Tab-separated table of N, CA and C in Angstrom:
chain	number	residue	atom	x	y	z
O	210	UNK	N	74.826	-60.834	60.345
O	210	UNK	CA	75.714	-59.729	60.679
O	210	UNK	C	77.085	-59.999	60.085
O	211	UNK	N	77.613	-58.999	59.411
O	211	UNK	CA	78.927	-59.176	58.795
O	211	UNK	C	79.699	-57.864	58.818
O	212	UNK	N	80.957	-57.957	59.220
O	212	UNK	CA	81.907	-56.858	59.112
O	212	UNK	C	83.104	-57.387	58.345
O	213	UNK	N	83.463	-56.712	57.267
O	213	UNK	CA	84.537	-57.189	56.414
O	213	UNK	C	85.598	-56.099	56.282
O	214	UNK	N	86.797	-56.388	56.777
O	214	UNK	CA	87.905	-55.454	56.690
O	214	UNK	C	88.681	-55.675	55.400
O	215	UNK	N	89.266	-54.612	54.925
O	215	UNK	CA	90.163	-54.684	53.770
O	215	UNK	C	91.161	-53.545	53.859
O	216	UNK	N	92.201	-53.634	53.035
O	216	UNK	CA	93.175	-52.550	52.961
O	216	UNK	C	94.475	-52.804	53.686
O	217	UNK	N	94.570	-53.921	54.387
O	217	UNK	CA	95.831	-54.217	55.061
O	217	UNK	C	96.910	-54.572	54.063
O	218	UNK	N	98.124	-54.708	54.569
O	218	UNK	CA	99.233	-55.062	53.693
O	218	UNK	C	100.552	-54.760	54.348
O	219	UNK	N	101.560	-54.686	53.505
O	219	UNK	CA	102.921	-54.422	53.971
O	219	UNK	C	103.317	-53.011	53.586
O	220	UNK	N	103.980	-52.324	54.511
O	220	UNK	CA	104.418	-50.965	54.235
O	220	UNK	C	105.690	-50.697	55.026
O	221	UNK	N	106.521	-49.837	54.510
O	221	UNK	CA	107.726	-49.450	55.246
O	221	UNK	C	107.379	-48.407	56.308
O	222	UNK	N	108.206	-48.336	57.330
O	222	UNK	CA	107.999	-47.347	58.390
O	222	UNK	C	107.917	-45.950	57.787
O	223	UNK	N	106.960	-45.176	58.294
O	223	UNK	CA	106.727	-43.842	57.761
O	223	UNK	C	105.654	-43.805	56.691
O	224	UNK	N	105.268	-44.972	56.212
O	224	UNK	CA	104.257	-45.041	55.163
O	224	UNK	C	102.839	-44.971	55.708
O	225	UNK	N	101.888	-45.124	54.794
O	225	UNK	CA	100.469	-45.007	55.145
O	225	UNK	C	99.674	-46.178	54.581
O	226	UNK	N	98.603	-46.485	55.251
O	226	UNK	CA	97.612	-47.436	54.771
O	226	UNK	C	96.226	-46.922	55.147
O	227	UNK	N	95.234	-47.310	54.365
O	227	UNK	CA	93.841	-46.964	54.679
O	227	UNK	C	93.037	-48.254	54.749
O	228	UNK	N	92.536	-48.546	55.928
O	228	UNK	CA	91.707	-49.722	56.123
O	228	UNK	C	90.234	-49.354	55.940
O	229	UNK	N	89.468	-50.311	55.446
O	229	UNK	CA	88.029	-50.154	55.296
O	229	UNK	C	87.316	-51.270	56.029
O	230	UNK	N	86.129	-50.976	56.504
O	230	UNK	CA	85.299	-51.969	57.186
O	230	UNK	C	83.891	-51.817	56.636
O	231	UNK	N	83.442	-52.813	55.874
O	231	UNK	CA	82.121	-52.786	55.276
O	231	UNK	C	81.170	-53.615	56.124
O	232	UNK	N	80.032	-53.027	56.487
O	232	UNK	CA	79.089	-53.673	57.393
O	232	UNK	C	77.801	-54.052	56.679
O	233	UNK	N	77.175	-55.113	57.154
O	233	UNK	CA	75.872	-55.528	56.649
O	233	UNK	C	75.178	-56.373	57.699
O	234	UNK	N	73.850	-56.440	57.591
O	234	UNK	CA	73.087	-57.331	58.453
O	234	UNK	C	72.665	-56.746	59.791
O	235	UNK	N	72.950	-55.465	60.031
O	235	UNK	CA	72.487	-54.819	61.250
O	235	UNK	C	72.319	-53.328	60.967
O	236	UNK	N	71.695	-52.617	61.910
O	236	UNK	CA	71.426	-51.192	61.716
O	236	UNK	C	72.695	-50.418	61.994
O	237	UNK	N	73.482	-50.238	60.959
O	237	UNK	CA	74.834	-49.697	61.077
O	237	UNK	C	74.850	-48.349	61.790
O	238	UNK	N	73.911	-47.474	61.464
O	238	UNK	CA	73.949	-46.112	61.989
O	238	UNK	C	73.755	-46.062	63.499
O	239	UNK	N	73.239	-47.134	64.092
O	239	UNK	CA	73.004	-47.181	65.537
O	239	UNK	C	74.215	-47.648	66.331
O	240	UNK	N	75.258	-48.071	65.643
O	240	UNK	CA	76.407	-48.673	66.306
O	240	UNK	C	77.654	-47.799	66.209
O	241	UNK	N	78.362	-47.713	67.316
O	241	UNK	CA	79.715	-47.177	67.290
O	241	UNK	C	80.633	-48.257	66.733
O	242	UNK	N	81.627	-47.830	65.993
O	242	UNK	CA	82.548	-48.765	65.362
O	242	UNK	C	83.960	-48.499	65.857
O	243	UNK	N	84.602	-49.550	66.275
O	243	UNK	CA	85.976	-49.433	66.747
O	243	UNK	C	86.922	-50.250	65.897
O	244	UNK	N	88.171	-49.881	65.949
O	244	UNK	CA	89.252	-50.681	65.381
O	244	UNK	C	90.102	-51.177	66.542
O	245	UNK	N	90.317	-52.458	66.566
O	245	UNK	CA	91.080	-53.126	67.621
O	245	UNK	C	92.183	-53.923	66.948
O	246	UNK	N	93.381	-53.852	67.468
O	246	UNK	CA	94.476	-54.604	66.870
O	246	UNK	C	95.051	-55.586	67.877
O	247	UNK	N	95.649	-56.622	67.336
O	247	UNK	CA	96.325	-57.598	68.181
O	247	UNK	C	97.575	-58.088	67.484
O	248	UNK	N	98.675	-57.907	68.160
O	248	UNK	CA	99.965	-58.390	67.669
O	248	UNK	C	100.296	-59.705	68.366
O	249	UNK	N	101.116	-60.543	67.758
O	249	UNK	CA	101.479	-61.825	68.385
O	249	UNK	C	102.058	-61.617	69.773
O	250	UNK	N	101.515	-62.357	70.736
O	250	UNK	CA	102.030	-62.285	72.090
O	250	UNK	C	101.608	-61.068	72.877
O	251	UNK	N	100.754	-60.225	72.277
O	251	UNK	CA	100.320	-59.012	72.971
O	251	UNK	C	98.804	-59.022	73.155
O	252	UNK	N	98.349	-58.210	74.092
O	252	UNK	CA	96.912	-58.093	74.317
O	252	UNK	C	96.273	-57.242	73.217
O	253	UNK	N	94.976	-57.440	73.060
O	253	UNK	CA	94.241	-56.608	72.116
O	253	UNK	C	94.287	-55.147	72.567
O	254	UNK	N	94.363	-54.256	71.594
O	254	UNK	CA	94.443	-52.823	71.895
O	254	UNK	C	93.463	-52.080	70.990
O	255	UNK	N	92.567	-51.329	71.583
O	255	UNK	CA	91.690	-50.482	70.792
O	255	UNK	C	92.481	-49.303	70.253
O	256	UNK	N	92.419	-49.047	68.951
O	256	UNK	CA	93.185	-47.951	68.374
O	256	UNK	C	92.312	-46.830	67.846
O	257	UNK	N	91.017	-47.027	67.814
O	257	UNK	CA	90.127	-45.933	67.452
O	257	UNK	C	88.694	-46.361	67.691
O	258	UNK	N	87.835	-45.343	67.774
O	258	UNK	CA	86.408	-45.588	67.919
O	258	UNK	C	85.685	-44.376	67.361
O	259	UNK	N	84.579	-44.607	66.664
O	259	UNK	CA	83.757	-43.492	66.187
O	259	UNK	C	82.324	-43.759	66.579
O	260	UNK	N	81.731	-42.790	67.252
O	260	UNK	CA	80.403	-42.976	67.833
O	260	UNK	C	79.312	-42.922	66.788
O	261	UNK	N	78.207	-43.559	67.127
O	261	UNK	CA	77.044	-43.540	66.238
O	261	UNK	C	76.263	-42.242	66.362
O	262	UNK	N	76.192	-41.693	67.570
O	262	UNK	CA	75.275	-40.570	67.804
O	262	UNK	C	75.756	-39.270	67.176
O	263	UNK	N	77.047	-38.969	67.328
O	263	UNK	CA	77.537	-37.661	66.890
O	263	UNK	C	78.855	-37.737	66.133
O	264	UNK	N	79.330	-38.939	65.863
O	264	UNK	CA	80.582	-39.095	65.129
O	264	UNK	C	81.805	-38.735	65.927
O	265	UNK	N	81.657	-38.584	67.252
O	265	UNK	CA	82.837	-38.283	68.066
O	265	UNK	C	83.790	-39.460	68.024
O	266	UNK	N	85.052	-39.160	68.248
O	266	UNK	CA	86.087	-40.179	68.082
O	266	UNK	C	86.942	-40.328	69.328
O	267	UNK	N	87.604	-41.471	69.408
O	267	UNK	CA	88.536	-41.759	70.495
O	267	UNK	C	89.760	-42.414	69.896
O	268	UNK	N	90.926	-41.988	70.407
O	268	UNK	CA	92.199	-42.616	70.050
O	268	UNK	C	93.059	-42.738	71.298
O	269	UNK	N	93.768	-43.819	71.446
O	269	UNK	CA	94.739	-43.882	72.539
O	269	UNK	C	95.972	-43.057	72.163
O	270	UNK	N	96.783	-42.758	73.140
O	270	UNK	CA	97.976	-41.946	72.899
O	270	UNK	C	98.918	-42.590	71.883
O	271	UNK	N	98.919	-43.909	71.819
O	271	UNK	CA	99.861	-44.612	70.949
O	271	UNK	C	99.648	-44.295	69.463
O	272	UNK	N	98.440	-43.864	69.094
O	272	UNK	CA	98.168	-43.597	67.679
O	272	UNK	C	97.645	-42.187	67.437
O	273	UNK	N	97.396	-41.442	68.499
O	273	UNK	CA	96.817	-40.107	68.354
O	273	UNK	C	97.716	-39.233	67.483
O	274	UNK	N	97.104	-38.548	66.540
O	274	UNK	CA	97.854	-37.710	65.613
O	274	UNK	C	98.333	-38.440	64.375
O	275	UNK	N	98.265	-39.761	64.378
O	275	UNK	CA	98.696	-40.554	63.217
O	275	UNK	C	97.530	-41.278	62.560
O	276	UNK	N	96.553	-41.693	63.345
O	276	UNK	CA	95.404	-42.448	62.835
O	276	UNK	C	94.165	-41.550	62.840
O	277	UNK	N	93.327	-41.718	61.824
O	277	UNK	CA	92.065	-40.982	61.738
O	277	UNK	C	90.959	-41.938	61.312
O	278	UNK	N	89.907	-41.972	62.093
O	278	UNK	CA	88.765	-42.836	61.783
O	278	UNK	C	87.627	-41.981	61.238
O	279	UNK	N	86.895	-42.516	60.282
O	279	UNK	CA	85.734	-41.827	59.717
O	279	UNK	C	84.694	-42.871	59.336
O	280	UNK	N	83.477	-42.406	59.139
O	280	UNK	CA	82.427	-43.342	58.778
O	280	UNK	C	81.511	-42.717	57.719
O	281	UNK	N	80.951	-43.590	56.896
O	281	UNK	CA	79.972	-43.210	55.880
O	281	UNK	C	78.734	-44.064	56.144
O	282	UNK	N	77.753	-43.481	56.816
O	282	UNK	CA	76.572	-44.272	57.173
O	282	UNK	C	75.778	-44.701	55.938
O	283	UNK	N	75.806	-43.892	54.897
O	283	UNK	CA	75.099	-44.267	53.684
O	283	UNK	C	75.688	-45.507	53.031
O	284	UNK	N	77.001	-45.618	53.075
O	284	UNK	CA	77.692	-46.776	52.502
O	284	UNK	C	77.952	-47.863	53.538
O	285	UNK	N	77.566	-47.613	54.794
O	285	UNK	CA	77.775	-48.582	55.879
O	285	UNK	C	79.242	-49.014	55.938
O	286	UNK	N	80.113	-48.029	55.918
O	286	UNK	CA	81.546	-48.316	55.888
O	286	UNK	C	82.276	-47.387	56.848
O	287	UNK	N	83.283	-47.923	57.498
O	287	UNK	CA	84.169	-47.151	58.349
O	287	UNK	C	85.576	-47.255	57.790
O	288	UNK	N	86.307	-46.160	57.874
O	288	UNK	CA	87.668	-46.110	57.358
O	288	UNK	C	88.632	-45.794	58.486
O	289	UNK	N	89.827	-46.323	58.381
O	289	UNK	CA	90.905	-45.974	59.307
O	289	UNK	C	92.112	-45.580	58.470
O	290	UNK	N	92.392	-44.290	58.466
O	290	UNK	CA	93.581	-43.781	57.779
O	290	UNK	C	94.745	-43.827	58.748
O	291	UNK	N	95.790	-44.521	58.378
O	291	UNK	CA	96.953	-44.693	59.244
O	291	UNK	C	98.162	-44.090	58.553
O	292	UNK	N	98.717	-43.069	59.157
O	292	UNK	CA	99.880	-42.380	58.613
O	292	UNK	C	101.079	-42.548	59.529
O	293	UNK	N	102.256	-42.290	58.971
O	293	UNK	CA	103.498	-42.378	59.754
O	293	UNK	C	103.552	-43.690	60.540
O	294	UNK	N	103.325	-44.774	59.841
O	294	UNK	CA	103.272	-46.073	60.496
O	294	UNK	C	104.632	-46.464	61.055
O	295	UNK	N	104.572	-47.204	62.151
O	295	UNK	CA	105.777	-47.648	62.847
O	295	UNK	C	105.771	-49.176	62.926
O	296	UNK	N	106.936	-49.785	63.091
O	296	UNK	CA	106.962	-51.250	63.230
O	296	UNK	C	106.058	-51.753	64.366
O	297	UNK	N	105.916	-50.962	65.430
O	297	UNK	CA	105.044	-51.359	66.543
O	297	UNK	C	103.568	-51.390	66.152
O	298	UNK	N	103.219	-50.838	65.002
O	298	UNK	CA	101.836	-50.896	64.531
O	298	UNK	C	101.511	-52.228	63.855
O	299	UNK	N	102.506	-53.063	63.667
O	299	UNK	CA	102.278	-54.364	63.050
O	299	UNK	C	101.330	-55.201	63.900
O	300	UNK	N	100.245	-55.657	63.283
O	300	UNK	CA	99.220	-56.413	64.016
O	300	UNK	C	98.128	-56.823	63.037
O	301	UNK	N	97.233	-57.660	63.517
O	301	UNK	CA	95.968	-57.891	62.809
O	301	UNK	C	94.984	-56.843	63.316
O	302	UNK	N	94.353	-56.166	62.387
O	302	UNK	CA	93.410	-55.103	62.728
O	302	UNK	C	91.986	-55.593	62.480
O	303	UNK	N	91.171	-55.451	63.512
O	303	UNK	CA	89.782	-55.867	63.454
O	303	UNK	C	88.875	-54.644	63.583
O	304	UNK	N	87.775	-54.622	62.858
O	304	UNK	CA	86.737	-53.645	63.164
O	304	UNK	C	85.641	-54.363	63.945
O	305	UNK	N	84.964	-53.596	64.784
O	305	UNK	CA	83.968	-54.175	65.677
O	305	UNK	C	82.891	-53.143	65.963
O	306	UNK	N	81.692	-53.632	66.257
O	306	UNK	CA	80.534	-52.758	66.455
O	306	UNK	C	80.011	-52.883	67.884
O	307	UNK	N	79.695	-51.725	68.473
O	307	UNK	CA	79.158	-51.682	69.834
O	307	UNK	C	78.044	-50.652	69.903
O	308	UNK	N	77.072	-50.890	70.775
O	308	UNK	CA	75.952	-49.962	70.887
O	308	UNK	C	76.292	-48.669	71.628
O	309	UNK	N	77.032	-48.714	72.746
O	309	UNK	CA	77.308	-47.449	73.436
O	309	UNK	C	78.197	-46.517	72.621
O	310	UNK	N	78.073	-45.217	72.868
O	310	UNK	CA	79.006	-44.280	72.278
O	310	UNK	C	80.417	-44.518	72.810
O	311	UNK	N	81.401	-44.075	72.044
O	311	UNK	CA	82.799	-44.329	72.417
O	311	UNK	C	83.123	-43.711	73.782
O	312	UNK	N	82.559	-42.524	74.052
O	312	UNK	CA	82.927	-41.850	75.300
O	312	UNK	C	82.159	-42.367	76.504
O	313	UNK	N	81.358	-43.397	76.308
O	313	UNK	CA	80.738	-44.068	77.467
O	313	UNK	C	81.822	-44.678	78.350
O	314	UNK	N	82.949	-45.004	77.741
O	314	UNK	CA	84.069	-45.602	78.461
O	314	UNK	C	85.200	-44.575	78.537
O	315	UNK	N	85.851	-44.499	79.692
O	315	UNK	CA	86.890	-43.490	79.879
O	315	UNK	C	88.041	-43.647	78.894
O	316	UNK	N	88.407	-44.873	78.611
O	316	UNK	CA	89.556	-45.138	77.740
O	316	UNK	C	89.129	-45.858	76.473
O	317	UNK	N	87.939	-45.529	75.988
O	317	UNK	CA	87.444	-46.183	74.795
O	317	UNK	C	86.844	-47.536	75.134
O	318	UNK	N	86.017	-48.077	74.272
O	318	UNK	CA	85.344	-49.344	74.569
O	318	UNK	C	86.336	-50.495	74.764
O	319	UNK	N	86.206	-51.251	75.852
O	319	UNK	CA	87.013	-52.473	75.995
O	319	UNK	C	86.534	-53.514	74.993
O	320	UNK	N	87.343	-54.509	74.746
O	320	UNK	CA	87.001	-55.462	73.680
O	320	UNK	C	85.682	-56.172	73.961
O	321	UNK	N	85.347	-56.376	75.252
O	321	UNK	CA	84.127	-57.108	75.571
O	321	UNK	C	82.861	-56.271	75.337
O	322	UNK	N	83.033	-54.976	75.058
O	322	UNK	CA	81.881	-54.120	74.779
O	322	UNK	C	81.346	-54.306	73.368
O	323	UNK	N	82.157	-54.909	72.517
O	323	UNK	CA	81.773	-55.044	71.115
O	323	UNK	C	80.928	-56.292	70.887
O	324	UNK	N	79.845	-56.102	70.121
O	324	UNK	CA	78.907	-57.196	69.855
O	324	UNK	C	79.267	-57.983	68.595
O	325	UNK	N	79.828	-57.279	67.622
O	325	UNK	CA	80.100	-57.910	66.328
O	325	UNK	C	81.529	-57.608	65.908
O	326	UNK	N	82.172	-58.576	65.301
O	326	UNK	CA	83.579	-58.470	64.907
O	326	UNK	C	83.767	-58.912	63.454
O	327	UNK	N	84.741	-58.277	62.816
O	327	UNK	CA	85.183	-58.741	61.513
O	327	UNK	C	86.237	-59.819	61.649
O	328	UNK	N	86.736	-60.280	60.512
O	328	UNK	CA	87.699	-61.379	60.513
O	328	UNK	C	89.139	-60.881	60.640
O	329	UNK	N	89.353	-59.599	60.447
O	329	UNK	CA	90.676	-59.012	60.620
O	329	UNK	C	91.440	-58.879	59.319
O	330	UNK	N	92.357	-57.921	59.302
O	330	UNK	CA	93.253	-57.729	58.165
O	330	UNK	C	94.652	-57.456	58.713
O	331	UNK	N	95.645	-58.084	58.102
O	331	UNK	CA	97.021	-57.984	58.599
O	331	UNK	C	97.669	-56.692	58.117
O	332	UNK	N	98.315	-56.006	59.042
O	332	UNK	CA	99.138	-54.838	58.724
O	332	UNK	C	100.553	-55.144	59.192
O	333	UNK	N	101.500	-55.033	58.283
O	333	UNK	CA	102.896	-55.287	58.600
O	333	UNK	C	103.714	-54.063	58.229
O	334	UNK	N	104.439	-53.531	59.205
O	334	UNK	CA	105.270	-52.344	58.994
O	334	UNK	C	106.719	-52.738	59.212
O	335	UNK	N	107.530	-52.576	58.196
O	335	UNK	CA	108.932	-52.948	58.300
O	335	UNK	C	109.785	-51.722	58.590
O	336	UNK	N	110.869	-51.947	59.304
O	336	UNK	CA	111.763	-50.832	59.674
O	336	UNK	C	112.778	-50.560	58.594
């Protein structure tokens, strides 16, 4: 099982980045995929989720309207388009796979719901 993130980097506030998560070694279409970030000294925060069954999505208020998640089951890849980035978005971003749909959980899947994790990609937003 492998999840590989890419696309992180440095950007000024107001800018955009597009993260990718390439999956292999498991039945990708059966899994919901989430993006979880962690900044130094802060708890992990789920910032998006896209379900396997119907492609429904979840975003917390902190990123709603700025982040968009999508998936390509044929390419076994999930994308996270991040617009209007803010310094508070600075973190390591991980993609992760879980069997339940995103809306199984009221506030999106908690980190312990995910079975498989990538190694993470750093996103740094300067003011």
